[in-house]
Amino acid sequence: MDNFDLTPLRVGIAGLGTVARGVLNILLTRKDEIARHAGRPITVARVANRTAYPEIDLGGARFSTSLSDLTDRGDVDVVVELIGGEDAALKLVTRSLSQGLSVVTANKALLARHGNALFEQARQQEGGVVLAFEAAVAGSIPIISSLTRSLVANDIEWLAGIINGTSNFILTAMAERGEAFEDALAEAQALGYAEADPTFDVEGIDAAHKLTLLAALAFDTAVDFDGVYTEGITGITPEDIGYADELGYRIRHLGIARRTGEGVEVRVHPTLISKESMLANVNGVMNAVLVMGHASGPILHCGAGAGELPTASSVVADLVAVARGDAVHVRTGGNHTPILDMHQVESACYLRIPCLDQPGVFARVATALSEHDISIEAAIQRESAIHSDSGVSWVPIVIVTHRVSEGVMDTAIEALQRVDAVIGDIKRLRVEHLS
Ligand code: HSE
């Protein structure tokens, strides 16, 4: 074969969890094809993990329980960090880069917190050291490659994604089967789609980690996890899903990053989107990222966002890029545009307002909104939704507004809560038209 280098790229894998097993599987079963793509063999030289699993075929790699064996023995060229978490992973990645070893990682939490320093450390190293992380965002989907290679001609206007499969599974189950959040979560856990402690997924933290990275790449800003507005799906009820449906929307948990004249919006929250939109039709554990480039127009990336082989597919793609010497050297923070505070962000809103079932109440609600210059696009008050508690008759008034800044909507909601016919907490969700 032309230009085939017989010197193997020697890989050291940290971790022996699901994704590591997928990486071993692909590297061992597709050895020859991968070598052809990479222009040289890619061999697993070492595996390090706290626990040994003798039943797993390591393809002749040396096993050790010490992570430092990956960096300090001189027989590894690239470290694949698949241990997750922050502290030990940070130590391993820093050590690897300082030893002149490239790193491939699936660790979004690590990069969301320490990405700026780690990308810079990789760039400062001599000898083409890279930190590659395709698997950190949306599993199998080549969204990092898309933003750092395929779409670089574009001024990215915005991107919006379903980047947490667990939350999408739960919202889809609630919509399709009318399940309560807790039941859909239990179903996700029984199927292995949600952790025993699902906090990171259902509170939006996992999606915020991923969006932090996508926003930095799309807008050349610094990685800034603390700047991301984060809201999960735990407050979504079947009632909200029903009203959204009646109004022509589905609820999806979206990560949205958008460039405006004032700065960059970076936010993760449940969002009403038109039933006809592409993202509204991404169901179950699937992920999707819609990117709007000024030249390309909208591009939908869609695929499995997690799992053994889907995530390993991205890890191996990074290894091939490292072997070829054409992995992208990421630099963040070239653009000093600020991340906007959430109160500066504008969106349409869905409000579910529990009100006494009395004449004139709707008019008072509409007046309170108009006093804040908020106009109503649609409203529902269902006869069938009238509740009677302890002799008090009340009904939710559901309103979709036109676009309004969060700051103005916060003040309007405070004013609405003071209306004496409003008898409980107002539910607010954002509505996006993504155009
Ligand atoms: N828990 C994540 C999800 C897995 O549900 O999408 C991949 O990050």
Coordinates of N, CA and C and ligand atoms in Angstrom, one line a residue, residues 108 163-166 193 201 206 210 287 305-306, ligand 1:
K108 N -17.0 14.8 28.9 CA -17.5 16.2 28.7 C -17.5 17.0 30.0
I163 N -29.3 16.7 23.3 CA -28.0 16.2 23.6 C -28.0 15.4 24.9
N164 N -29.1 15.0 25.3 CA -29.2 14.1 26.5 C -30.3 13.0 26.1
G165 N -29.8 11.8 25.8 CA -30.8 10.8 25.4 C -31.7 10.4 26.5
T166 N -31.3 10.4 27.8 CA -32.1 10.0 28.9 C -33.3 10.9 28.9
Y193 N -31.2 3.1 30.4 CA -30.9 4.4 29.8 C -30.7 5.5 30.8
D201 N -28.5 13.8 34.3 CA -29.3 13.8 33.1 C -30.6 14.6 33.2
D206 N -25.7 17.3 32.4 CA -25.0 16.6 31.3 C -25.1 17.3 30.0
K210 N -22.2 19.4 27.6 CA -22.0 19.2 26.1 C -22.2 20.5 25.4
N287 N -30.1 11.4 19.8 CA -29.7 12.7 19.9 C -29.7 13.4 18.5
G305 N -26.8 8.8 20.8 CA -26.0 9.7 21.6 C -25.2 9.1 22.7
A306 N -25.4 7.8 22.9 CA -24.7 7.0 23.9 C -24.6 5.6 23.5
Ligands
HSE1 N1 -26.4 10.1 30.0 C1 -26.1 10.6 28.7 C2 -27.3 10.7 27.9 C3 -25.1 9.6 28.0 O1 -28.4 10.3 28.4 O2 -27.3 11.3 26.8 C4 -24.1 10.2 27.1 O3 -23.5 11.4 27.6

